[in-house]
XYZ file of C-alpha atoms in Angstrom:
745
model
C 31.276 6.006 37.421
C 32.240 3.284 34.993
C 35.384 1.383 34.478
C 38.880 3.042 34.558
C 39.739 4.939 31.483
C 42.609 2.577 30.599
C 40.435 -0.623 31.064
C 37.616 0.821 28.917
C 40.105 1.697 26.197
C 41.587 -1.728 26.277
C 38.188 -3.351 25.811
C 37.159 -0.883 22.893
C 40.504 -1.928 21.238
C 39.670 -5.563 21.657
C 36.151 -5.005 20.098
C 37.482 -2.913 17.444
C 40.091 -5.453 16.500
C 37.382 -8.127 16.452
C 35.523 -5.995 14.116
C 38.318 -5.888 11.354
C 38.654 -9.537 11.569
C 35.974 -12.093 11.977
C 33.186 -11.951 14.600
C 33.715 -13.854 17.724
C 30.851 -16.117 17.190
C 32.048 -17.151 13.671
C 35.631 -17.582 14.977
C 34.318 -20.137 17.631
C 32.453 -21.947 14.805
C 35.518 -22.125 12.559
C 37.472 -23.331 15.520
C 35.120 -26.175 16.165
C 35.135 -26.848 12.442
C 38.983 -27.009 12.362
C 38.809 -29.603 15.230
C 36.251 -31.600 13.133
C 38.825 -31.373 10.218
C 41.601 -32.576 12.401
C 39.425 -35.579 13.621
C 38.407 -36.311 10.036
C 41.783 -36.366 8.754
C 43.296 -38.243 11.603
C 45.333 -41.263 10.504
C 44.871 -40.179 6.816
C 48.202 -39.970 5.082
C 46.781 -39.134 1.698
C 46.094 -35.454 2.246
C 46.081 -33.345 -0.857
C 48.097 -30.110 -1.250
C 44.643 -28.402 -1.718
C 43.150 -29.963 1.366
C 46.160 -28.783 3.464
C 45.805 -25.276 1.979
C 42.113 -25.098 2.921
C 42.797 -26.410 6.490
C 45.661 -24.005 7.174
C 43.625 -21.030 5.935
C 40.275 -22.091 7.245
C 40.490 -19.956 10.520
C 41.916 -16.802 8.727
C 39.309 -16.315 6.048
C 35.466 -17.028 6.335
C 34.937 -17.877 2.549
C 37.898 -20.329 2.665
C 36.387 -21.910 5.877
C 33.157 -22.265 4.218
C 34.755 -23.987 1.093
C 36.455 -26.247 3.352
C 33.329 -27.207 5.116
C 31.397 -27.863 1.843
C 34.259 -30.178 0.661
C 33.951 -32.110 3.883
C 30.211 -32.316 3.463
C 30.612 -33.513 -0.161
C 33.054 -36.368 1.102
C 30.592 -37.164 3.837
C 27.613 -37.359 1.388
C 25.597 -34.589 3.069
C 23.428 -32.307 0.986
C 23.618 -28.815 0.178
C 20.289 -28.036 2.097
C 21.974 -29.176 5.537
C 24.704 -26.752 4.772
C 22.420 -23.992 4.078
C 20.407 -24.782 7.334
C 23.709 -24.587 9.215
C 24.550 -21.324 7.689
C 21.282 -19.902 8.531
C 21.772 -20.926 12.191
C 25.191 -19.361 12.109
C 23.773 -15.988 10.873
C 20.687 -16.158 13.051
C 21.770 -13.252 15.246
C 24.968 -11.489 13.653
C 26.759 -8.955 15.690
C 26.596 -5.482 14.517
C 29.748 -4.013 13.499
C 28.591 -0.507 14.321
C 27.045 -1.776 17.642
C 30.593 -2.741 18.845
C 31.657 1.037 18.703
C 28.414 2.121 20.286
C 28.644 -0.277 23.165
C 32.332 0.656 23.679
C 31.339 4.153 24.320
C 28.670 3.330 27.025
C 30.548 1.515 29.406
C 29.586 -1.912 28.087
C 26.001 -1.304 29.325
C 23.588 -3.897 27.474
C 20.719 -2.723 25.481
C 17.742 -4.750 26.274
C 15.806 -3.229 23.353
C 18.651 -3.070 20.906
C 16.538 -1.246 18.483
C 15.274 2.448 18.999
C 13.610 4.974 16.751
C 16.418 7.399 17.183
C 18.641 5.576 14.807
C 20.740 2.502 15.256
C 22.332 3.115 12.048
C 25.902 4.640 12.656
C 28.282 6.008 10.143
C 30.558 3.773 7.969
C 33.821 2.879 9.424
C 35.585 4.881 6.626
C 33.272 7.882 7.212
C 34.912 11.454 7.140
C 31.837 12.991 8.832
C 32.246 15.789 11.334
C 31.089 15.106 14.811
C 27.270 15.730 15.078
C 25.630 18.269 17.350
C 25.352 16.837 20.646
C 21.956 18.250 21.208
C 20.369 16.947 18.265
C 21.646 13.455 16.934
C 20.493 12.496 13.507
C 19.957 8.785 12.622
C 22.173 7.545 9.779
C 21.360 6.106 6.471
C 24.304 3.633 6.790
C 22.950 -0.109 7.556
C 24.750 -2.170 10.051
C 24.441 -5.881 10.322
C 22.312 -5.299 13.285
C 19.651 -3.796 11.097
C 19.343 -6.558 8.680
C 20.541 -10.130 8.508
C 21.845 -10.482 4.912
C 22.522 -13.570 3.059
C 26.138 -13.915 1.512
C 26.666 -14.267 -2.127
C 27.364 -18.055 -1.691
C 23.945 -18.329 -0.146
C 22.342 -16.798 -2.933
C 24.047 -18.954 -5.565
C 23.301 -21.997 -3.539
C 19.732 -21.218 -3.412
C 19.437 -20.193 -7.094
C 20.858 -23.519 -8.093
C 18.458 -25.175 -5.612
C 15.565 -23.477 -7.425
C 16.813 -24.560 -10.799
C 16.978 -21.129 -12.120
C 18.146 -20.906 -15.820
C 20.870 -18.812 -17.133
C 18.639 -16.198 -18.462
C 16.831 -15.894 -15.294
C 20.122 -15.168 -13.237
C 21.233 -12.565 -15.703
C 17.990 -10.612 -15.211
C 18.866 -10.281 -11.551
C 21.091 -7.535 -12.592
C 18.138 -5.144 -13.259
C 18.639 -3.699 -9.832
C 22.370 -3.013 -10.314
C 21.976 -1.961 -13.991
C 19.485 0.721 -12.969
C 21.138 2.256 -9.986
C 24.673 2.104 -11.378
C 23.754 3.750 -14.849
C 25.427 6.993 -15.370
C 23.378 9.777 -17.002
C 25.250 12.110 -19.435
C 24.105 15.641 -19.995
C 22.457 15.016 -23.356
C 20.166 12.320 -21.720
C 19.326 14.773 -18.922
C 18.475 17.508 -21.387
C 16.252 15.085 -23.266
C 14.403 14.002 -20.118
C 13.670 17.684 -19.248
C 12.099 18.265 -22.587
C 9.270 15.805 -21.443
C 8.653 14.640 -25.049
C 7.802 11.024 -24.846
C 7.697 8.717 -27.875
C 5.708 5.625 -27.325
C 7.396 2.952 -29.752
C 6.048 -0.412 -28.641
C 2.666 -1.933 -27.999
C 1.936 -5.206 -26.194
C -1.743 -6.746 -25.628
C -2.621 -7.165 -22.040
C -3.518 -10.507 -20.438
C -7.156 -11.265 -19.202
C -8.169 -7.644 -20.228
C -10.109 -7.072 -23.152
C -9.924 -4.036 -25.429
C -6.768 -2.903 -23.932
C -2.938 -2.954 -24.448
C 0.385 -1.660 -23.008
C 2.487 1.109 -24.689
C 5.859 2.225 -23.874
C 8.990 4.211 -24.595
C 12.298 2.811 -25.023
C 13.010 -0.882 -24.691
C 9.886 -3.168 -24.260
C 9.503 -3.702 -20.433
C 7.488 -6.707 -20.883
C 9.590 -9.712 -21.437
C 8.685 -13.218 -22.819
C 5.822 -14.103 -20.422
C 6.750 -17.750 -20.650
C 9.829 -17.154 -18.468
C 9.614 -16.998 -14.767
C 9.767 -13.102 -14.368
C 9.689 -13.688 -10.486
C 13.062 -15.312 -10.524
C 14.578 -11.944 -10.084
C 13.479 -12.033 -6.415
C 15.861 -12.798 -3.759
C 15.532 -16.617 -3.258
C 14.313 -16.449 0.232
C 11.543 -13.925 -0.842
C 10.592 -15.918 -3.803
C 10.441 -19.352 -1.922
C 8.362 -17.612 0.745
C 5.849 -16.290 -1.731
C 5.489 -19.821 -3.349
C 4.865 -21.132 0.066
C 2.315 -18.602 0.865
C 0.539 -19.225 -2.482
C 0.328 -22.853 -1.712
C -0.830 -22.346 1.795
C -3.779 -19.956 0.608
C -4.620 -22.237 -2.218
C -3.781 -19.986 -5.000
C -3.485 -21.551 -8.326
C -1.074 -21.371 -11.235
C -3.650 -19.121 -13.035
C -3.387 -16.669 -10.004
C 0.614 -16.669 -10.282
C 0.580 -16.230 -14.142
C -1.684 -13.057 -13.770
C 0.805 -11.588 -11.380
C 3.930 -12.080 -13.472
C 3.187 -9.638 -16.258
C 2.782 -6.588 -14.006
C 5.816 -7.759 -11.890
C 7.820 -7.803 -14.980
C 7.103 -4.402 -15.663
C 7.872 -3.401 -11.998
C 11.194 -5.126 -12.128
C 12.235 -3.244 -15.236
C 12.278 -0.150 -13.109
C 10.402 1.938 -15.661
C 7.385 4.399 -14.707
C 4.015 2.722 -14.987
C 0.549 4.158 -15.407
C -2.284 1.586 -14.941
C -5.740 3.528 -14.925
C -7.864 0.566 -15.700
C -7.353 -1.515 -12.543
C -10.522 -2.987 -11.109
C -10.458 -2.095 -7.478
C -11.292 -4.721 -4.681
C -14.395 -2.790 -3.694
C -15.865 -3.024 -7.102
C -15.741 -6.824 -7.194
C -12.144 -6.693 -8.550
C -10.574 -8.487 -5.546
C -8.450 -10.900 -7.443
C -7.091 -8.453 -9.971
C -6.393 -5.773 -7.238
C -4.616 -8.386 -5.038
C -2.362 -9.520 -7.964
C -1.200 -6.067 -8.703
C -0.710 -5.261 -4.989
C 1.287 -8.399 -4.479
C 3.529 -7.513 -7.488
C 4.302 -4.088 -6.384
C 4.966 -5.197 -2.727
C 7.142 -8.094 -3.809
C 9.083 -5.584 -5.958
C 9.424 -3.132 -3.026
C 10.579 -5.853 -0.599
C 13.074 -7.110 -3.279
C 14.409 -3.502 -3.823
C 14.742 -2.886 0.061
C 16.521 -6.272 0.749
C 18.903 -6.046 -2.374
C 19.831 -2.545 -1.226
C 20.731 -3.597 2.152
C 22.561 -6.564 0.894
C 24.661 -4.395 -1.255
C 25.510 -1.888 1.621
C 26.436 -4.645 4.052
C 28.514 -6.433 1.418
C 30.504 -3.179 0.798
C 30.607 -2.402 4.537
C 32.296 -6.075 5.095
C 34.733 -5.343 2.161
C 35.736 -2.022 3.695
C 36.064 -3.409 7.303
C 38.053 -6.421 6.033
C 40.502 -4.208 3.941
C 40.644 -1.126 6.058
C 44.146 -1.731 7.345
C 45.655 -2.379 3.866
C 43.732 -0.268 1.469
C 44.269 3.473 1.043
C 41.602 5.837 1.861
C 41.122 6.905 -1.740
C 39.558 3.297 -2.394
C 36.463 4.444 -0.615
C 35.974 7.035 -3.294
C 35.505 4.178 -5.710
C 32.121 4.109 -7.350
C 31.822 0.537 -6.390
C 31.358 1.610 -2.782
C 28.702 4.294 -3.473
C 25.722 2.354 -2.630
C 23.108 4.628 -0.790
C 21.304 7.837 -0.825
C 21.202 10.693 1.620
C 18.824 8.980 3.911
C 17.494 5.483 4.482
C 13.780 5.350 3.295
C 13.672 3.959 -0.327
C 10.074 3.078 -0.714
C 7.001 5.616 -0.487
C 3.571 4.186 -0.733
C 0.917 6.745 -1.105
C -2.649 5.442 -0.103
C -5.891 7.434 0.151
C -7.701 5.903 3.270
C -6.675 3.977 6.375
C -8.747 1.028 5.595
C -6.751 0.432 2.190
C -3.515 1.097 4.138
C -4.507 -1.467 6.725
C -5.168 -4.049 3.886
C -1.548 -3.277 2.230
C 0.319 -3.457 5.665
C -1.213 -6.851 6.480
C -0.358 -8.234 2.944
C 3.073 -6.711 3.200
C 3.492 -8.771 6.623
C 2.325 -11.999 4.886
C 4.754 -11.439 1.984
C 7.756 -10.770 4.165
C 10.067 -13.997 4.726
C 9.599 -15.581 8.051
C 13.119 -14.867 8.922
C 12.582 -11.247 8.278
C 9.504 -10.988 10.424
C 10.417 -13.089 13.573
C 8.621 -10.336 15.540
C 6.535 -7.500 14.283
C 7.010 -4.723 16.725
C 3.921 -2.467 17.492
C 1.488 -4.718 15.764
C -0.833 -4.518 18.604
C -0.649 -0.711 18.406
C -1.251 -0.811 14.773
C -4.442 -2.858 15.267
C -5.850 -0.620 17.876
C -5.285 2.459 15.707
C -6.465 1.066 12.447
C -8.225 -2.020 13.286
C -7.253 -5.934 12.988
C -8.882 -6.198 9.631
C -10.103 -9.602 10.410
C -13.609 -8.978 8.896
C -11.672 -8.518 5.489
C -10.988 -12.361 5.460
C -12.787 -13.908 2.609
C -14.794 -16.354 4.852
C -16.242 -13.536 6.864
C -16.565 -10.840 4.331
C -19.820 -11.793 2.729
C -21.699 -12.062 6.075
C -20.744 -8.741 7.372
C -21.165 -7.020 4.183
C -24.698 -8.299 3.692
C -25.500 -7.553 7.316
C -24.571 -3.985 7.020
C -26.136 -3.506 3.710
C -29.475 -4.710 5.305
C -29.117 -2.052 7.997
C -27.812 0.911 6.209
C -28.895 0.480 2.662
C -25.587 1.442 1.120
C -24.249 -0.005 -1.911
C -21.677 -2.770 -1.687
C -18.762 -0.713 -2.911
C -19.397 1.969 -0.368
C -19.482 -0.805 2.490
C -16.263 -2.345 1.256
C -14.532 1.149 1.137
C -16.094 2.894 4.166
C -17.894 0.371 6.038
C -15.422 -0.588 8.860
C -14.910 1.711 11.687
C -12.447 4.502 10.877
C -11.590 3.319 7.150
C -12.189 6.849 6.023
C -9.516 8.336 7.925
C -7.402 10.117 5.419
C -4.636 11.460 7.604
C -1.803 8.802 8.486
C 1.750 8.127 8.025
C 3.896 5.134 9.507
C 7.408 4.053 8.835
C 8.261 0.272 8.406
C 11.820 -0.855 9.297
C 13.437 -4.358 8.785
C 15.964 -5.465 11.315
C 17.591 -8.836 11.820
C 14.998 -9.264 14.727
C 12.053 -8.777 12.248
C 9.761 -5.945 11.251
C 9.045 -2.699 13.224
C 6.093 -0.600 12.565
C 6.001 2.988 13.567
C 9.697 3.335 13.001
C 11.354 6.699 13.019
C 11.016 7.982 9.419
C 14.862 8.492 9.002
C 15.409 4.776 10.071
C 12.654 3.105 8.112
C 12.916 1.425 4.862
C 9.444 2.002 3.803
C 7.030 4.885 4.267
C 3.272 4.382 3.857
C 1.188 7.636 3.978
C -1.847 9.432 2.746
C -1.288 12.651 0.885
C -2.820 14.716 3.553
C -0.597 13.014 6.197
C 2.702 13.996 4.269
C 1.343 17.518 3.512
C 0.946 17.931 7.274
C 4.644 16.994 7.733
C 5.774 19.285 4.783
C 3.751 22.157 6.222
C 5.441 21.637 9.580
C 8.825 21.698 8.097
C 8.139 25.008 6.229
C 7.018 26.615 9.454
C 9.548 25.340 11.767
C 13.308 25.433 11.145
C 14.192 22.444 13.530
C 11.786 20.062 11.327
C 12.252 18.687 7.872
C 11.229 16.122 5.423
C 14.593 15.049 4.232
C 13.533 11.502 4.698
C 11.834 11.935 1.133
C 15.239 12.915 -0.489
C 16.140 9.389 -1.397
C 13.059 7.688 -2.337
C 13.771 5.396 -5.264
C 10.314 3.713 -5.697
C 7.144 5.762 -5.492
C 3.768 3.810 -5.599
C 0.545 5.701 -5.730
C -2.252 3.142 -5.569
C -5.974 3.882 -5.804
C -5.159 7.265 -7.171
C -8.773 7.449 -8.319
C -9.890 7.706 -4.706
C -7.365 10.519 -4.321
C -9.160 12.326 -7.026
C -12.060 12.433 -4.823
C -9.850 14.171 -1.951
C -7.393 16.701 -3.189
C -5.092 15.887 -5.909
C -3.080 19.057 -5.446
C -1.804 17.222 -2.271
C -0.436 14.463 -4.565
C 1.331 17.048 -6.731
C 2.888 18.739 -3.843
C 4.291 15.527 -2.295
C 5.709 14.216 -5.792
C 7.454 17.860 -6.220
C 8.926 17.453 -2.787
C 10.494 14.128 -3.455
C 14.380 13.721 -4.363
C 15.395 17.127 -3.292
C 18.795 17.887 -1.733
C 18.480 17.501 2.047
C 18.845 20.357 4.401
C 20.845 18.557 6.833
C 23.364 15.720 6.695
C 21.629 13.305 9.014
C 24.748 11.386 9.834
C 25.206 10.189 6.340
C 28.699 9.026 4.885
C 28.783 11.350 1.894
C 31.821 9.134 0.417
C 29.146 6.374 0.026
C 26.352 8.339 -1.536
C 25.779 7.535 -5.233
C 27.009 10.248 -7.727
C 23.579 10.856 -9.166
C 22.224 11.897 -5.697
C 25.163 14.254 -5.215
C 24.530 15.704 -8.809
C 20.714 16.351 -8.040
C 19.655 13.748 -10.570
C 17.724 11.439 -8.205
C 14.444 12.329 -9.780
C 15.543 10.733 -13.217
C 16.294 7.387 -11.240
C 13.116 7.139 -9.261
C 10.429 4.740 -10.507
C 6.823 5.847 -10.279
C 3.965 3.672 -10.326
C 0.273 5.044 -10.644
C -2.585 2.826 -10.218
C -6.200 3.637 -10.451
C -9.600 2.553 -11.925
C -9.653 5.611 -14.199
C -7.606 8.446 -15.301
C -8.071 12.197 -15.862
C -6.046 15.255 -17.332
C -4.435 15.888 -13.813
C -3.180 12.377 -13.366
C -1.935 12.401 -16.977
C -0.239 15.625 -16.416
C 1.722 14.249 -13.401
C 2.691 11.210 -15.382
C 4.174 13.281 -18.253
C 5.541 16.130 -16.113
C 6.857 14.720 -12.868
C 7.760 11.222 -13.758
C 11.125 11.587 -15.616
C 12.721 8.027 -15.171
C 15.429 7.543 -17.600
C 14.286 3.813 -17.910
C 11.219 4.931 -19.994
C 7.434 4.850 -19.321
C 4.722 2.223 -19.688
C 0.943 2.966 -19.771
C -2.165 1.158 -20.296
C -4.468 2.113 -23.081
C -8.001 0.711 -23.334
C -11.488 1.296 -24.811
C -14.590 1.282 -22.953
C -18.127 -0.140 -23.672
C -19.852 2.476 -21.487
C -22.204 1.936 -18.563
C -25.603 3.086 -20.353
C -26.939 -0.558 -20.026
C -26.723 -0.293 -16.232
C -29.434 2.411 -16.190
C -32.582 0.711 -14.722
C -35.235 3.102 -15.996
C -36.264 4.287 -19.399
C -34.745 7.750 -18.892
C -34.252 10.309 -21.886
C -30.698 11.428 -21.915
C -30.005 14.491 -24.031
C -26.332 15.283 -24.488
C -25.628 18.803 -25.445
C -22.055 19.890 -26.641
C -20.878 23.335 -26.168
C -17.884 24.818 -28.134
C -14.627 26.192 -26.512
C -12.058 28.351 -27.958
C -9.424 27.381 -25.600
C -8.616 25.402 -22.252
C -8.400 28.578 -20.366
C -12.078 29.402 -21.337
C -13.651 26.020 -20.662
C -15.216 26.738 -17.277
C -16.539 30.146 -18.408
C -17.927 28.589 -21.648
C -19.666 25.938 -19.627
C -21.296 28.332 -17.205
C -22.345 30.595 -20.017
C -24.009 27.826 -21.872
C -25.965 26.903 -18.776
C -26.864 30.360 -18.015
C -28.121 31.046 -21.389
C -29.478 27.701 -22.460
C -30.613 25.747 -19.463
C -31.269 27.972 -16.479
C -33.949 30.148 -18.272
C -36.080 27.064 -18.753
C -35.833 26.165 -15.108
C -36.546 29.606 -14.012
C -39.665 29.880 -15.948
C -41.015 26.488 -15.073
C -43.207 25.842 -12.137
C -41.844 22.261 -11.780
C -39.864 21.519 -8.745
C -37.450 18.568 -8.067
C -34.674 20.041 -10.272
C -31.285 18.328 -9.306
C -28.215 19.983 -10.792
C -25.114 17.555 -10.554
C -21.660 19.039 -10.508
C -18.561 17.084 -10.608
C -15.931 19.292 -8.955
C -16.066 21.615 -6.069
C -14.944 24.459 -8.124
C -17.985 24.182 -10.256
C -20.208 23.767 -7.285
C -19.062 27.151 -5.950
C -19.684 28.789 -9.183
C -23.045 27.406 -9.619
C -23.960 28.367 -6.115
C -22.975 31.898 -6.612
C -24.780 32.120 -9.782
C -28.046 30.609 -8.397
C -27.977 32.895 -5.494
C -27.437 36.001 -7.724
C -30.549 34.777 -9.549
C -32.619 34.429 -6.288
C -33.248 30.770 -7.020
C -34.910 28.555 -4.623
C -32.005 26.171 -3.846
C -30.665 23.651 -1.295
C -27.073 22.792 -1.148
C -25.636 19.259 -0.839
C -21.868 19.412 -1.069
C -19.056 17.369 0.262
C -18.516 19.739 3.252
C -22.144 19.478 4.409
C -22.595 18.769 8.107
C -24.063 15.427 8.906
C -27.031 16.857 11.002
C -27.957 18.989 8.110
C -28.389 16.350 5.474
C -31.682 15.204 6.695
C -33.006 18.636 6.624
C -31.710 19.382 3.178
C -33.128 16.147 1.596
C -36.448 16.807 3.394
C -36.690 20.320 1.925
C -36.062 18.989 -1.582
C -38.389 16.101 -1.348
C -41.344 18.160 -0.087
C -40.846 20.749 -2.646
C -39.867 23.555 -0.302
C -36.761 24.047 -2.444
C -37.042 23.910 -6.192
C -33.456 23.181 -6.960
C -30.854 20.751 -5.182
C -27.179 21.341 -6.084
C -25.288 18.178 -5.654
C -21.751 17.234 -6.141
C -19.838 14.032 -7.002
C -17.916 14.010 -3.883
C -20.909 14.408 -1.695
C -22.148 11.100 -3.552
C -18.852 9.396 -3.089
C -18.520 10.042 0.767
C -22.303 9.707 1.586
C -24.124 7.703 -1.116
C -27.562 8.877 -0.001
C -30.572 8.016 -2.212
C -31.988 11.366 -3.007
C -35.900 11.208 -3.580
C -38.047 13.758 -5.365
C -35.773 14.241 -8.618
C -38.135 14.938 -11.248
C -35.585 16.672 -13.663
C -31.842 15.959 -13.718
C -29.187 18.440 -15.106
C -25.796 17.012 -15.242
C -23.592 20.109 -15.452
C -20.488 18.023 -15.739
C -19.965 14.310 -16.107
C -18.768 12.458 -13.050
C -15.213 11.093 -12.910
C -16.247 7.684 -11.552
C -18.367 5.967 -14.329
C -20.247 3.833 -11.949
C -21.774 6.981 -10.499
C -23.570 7.888 -13.689
C -26.251 5.232 -13.700
C -26.739 5.749 -9.919
C -27.556 9.348 -10.513
C -29.731 8.879 -13.399
C -31.637 6.143 -11.589
C -32.690 9.064 -9.146
C -35.304 9.878 -11.790
C -37.250 6.708 -11.095
C -40.040 8.628 -9.304
C -40.190 11.201 -12.054
C -43.063 11.151 -14.698
C -40.967 12.666 -17.465
C -37.570 11.160 -16.705
C -35.730 13.795 -18.582
C -31.772 14.134 -18.103
C -29.637 16.810 -19.794
C -25.775 16.412 -19.958
C -23.394 19.148 -20.891
C -20.019 18.288 -22.386
C -17.260 19.678 -24.354
C -14.329 18.203 -26.428
C -12.272 18.300 -23.320
C -14.490 15.941 -21.559
C -13.541 13.042 -23.831
C -12.102 10.801 -21.197
C -15.244 10.991 -19.039
C -17.462 10.613 -21.886
C -15.865 7.365 -23.403
C -16.191 5.845 -19.961
C -19.737 6.500 -19.739
C -21.162 6.128 -23.367
C -18.270 4.106 -24.797
C -15.216 4.903 -26.838
C -16.819 4.377 -30.167
C -19.834 6.707 -29.337
C -17.636 9.291 -27.605
C -15.255 9.648 -30.790
C -18.540 10.138 -32.858
C -19.952 12.717 -30.321
C -16.706 14.652 -30.279
C -16.244 15.003 -33.863
C -19.622 15.169 -35.225
C -20.964 18.376 -36.711
C -24.051 17.953 -34.684
C -24.040 19.117 -31.215
C -26.966 17.225 -29.603
C -27.212 13.540 -29.046
C -30.156 11.472 -27.590
C -29.972 8.220 -25.717
C -33.054 6.588 -24.611
């Protein structure tokens, strides 16, 4: 039944009035402070005009009251740290501005949860949005105090001084504001759409031999002697320092993290294709880079929320005196169409679990007082306890003894459901802590696999009531372990990137008067930062970086030279590289098959020798070879990535016993199964593997062969793969030489 209408209205007016002034909790605090001031000055006849003014205005203005309190502490000899602790206690549970209106509309019922997936982000007080459909309430992008406990500007300054930040450090804090407040002109947009990039600077890398960074525009790597991490919010920075000390990380570890973080904080697009992954004995390097982009992401989320809440408070404070047109001021345009700002694309659930665990550790304690749905996450993806350094070696060695798989395979796939490539979760920060499995529209960070997002995109295309508008306001896209995605389906990654930053199909409760102009102008893709990380690159990855990464801040990419992996071959195999000529890129695949059918296969067909393995890198090449061999009535067994597990033993047995003369084997099959194939007497590498570590593993299959012959086909378009295997110097010679045959023994 509820309270009488008039009583409910009166209660709503009281709460709304409180909303436009000072929250009840803060009023009480300031009243207590005023009493303390009276006691402090009792009997003192030497009050200054400034003291009287502060005392008089203390209960009417929060900032003035804060100034009065600081002045009292100075006279009493108390430190700034005590003041900061008191401020944190005061702000420990702020009352949401938006929550006041919501509670007034529901008969003052208390919400025990206080946080739902359906959206606790209501529209701004100055919103001119029409009433939403009662049957379908969309969550809002707008942030309220209940969603995030923000530090005030005075808090930031006090902590900055406490950390002894220099003036140059403080000035760099504006990277966030400078990037998002910049206004593109039409000539700049036209230039970006031409996709003609001029790399104008070069900087050597740290702790990476034979490599350097190249970039467009202004150099994104600043003076490495300065503390680039000072651009972090003080609370985030201090927590990171404490976590480093707790884990025993050295200053060397911190110095390795700073250069990459410096590039991230410049908001330029980044392509690092020489990152040594954790599963290939690159745990330290991989962890440094992961920490850098996670800190950058958290910093962006927290600063975005600070800006929105700061503007929200300004509008609330001045609502009665400021005209409506003031809301149209660009200073208050601080958000996108939807709330999610960060998208992390990861290939496998095991990697995702590792990233989420680290994200939780890097989150300041005050922002993770509770981590909702953590148990559900551990049940679905595992706790990851075996990934701890102390336990890792024992578990890994135990599995190696029982399975015989290589160490990198165990690290990547060896734990339960780590090979799951279909997942998607939202992470939301509230003033109560972190929430895993948040509704995508109310989440700050979305972590997903390409396949997981493709599924959502497909559902949105097939069902009108569904959409993926939560991808419309992504401001930082991070694609980590892109080399593993190449072993999945890279077209899924292209589709996801193309779907980003499109105009939404629905309003989703967004206050359009607060949306940044470049969102409304359809220019969001020019402001999105894209970070692509992997252990190697290929033409598809380079094409994405050049065609779909259009950040006006410029680009930075890693360039390096390789030594090759030929010394890792354990047997004395004779490797014959044969180059075939091509007239155009379009004819490359046909030219390869033609060379194989005319130069290679006739010798295989006429020979009585069995044990011939033909290795193909891509599934497309595998299908073409399969069809050709069947047309020639060849005795062949097939070992592709889509083979059923129960058929693997049968296929390997047929080949080993000589019942089938030829085995057609693919790189993805080797990636996902990593079986040792016995009975290989003659090896034909139809196309070089993408992953350089696979080449010596495949060649070592010849250890039981008498002849140990290996023939490799390549063209000038294979230069990226070739240099990773034979080395950059040898690859250039083989590509440009007039000769077409090269032998390594």
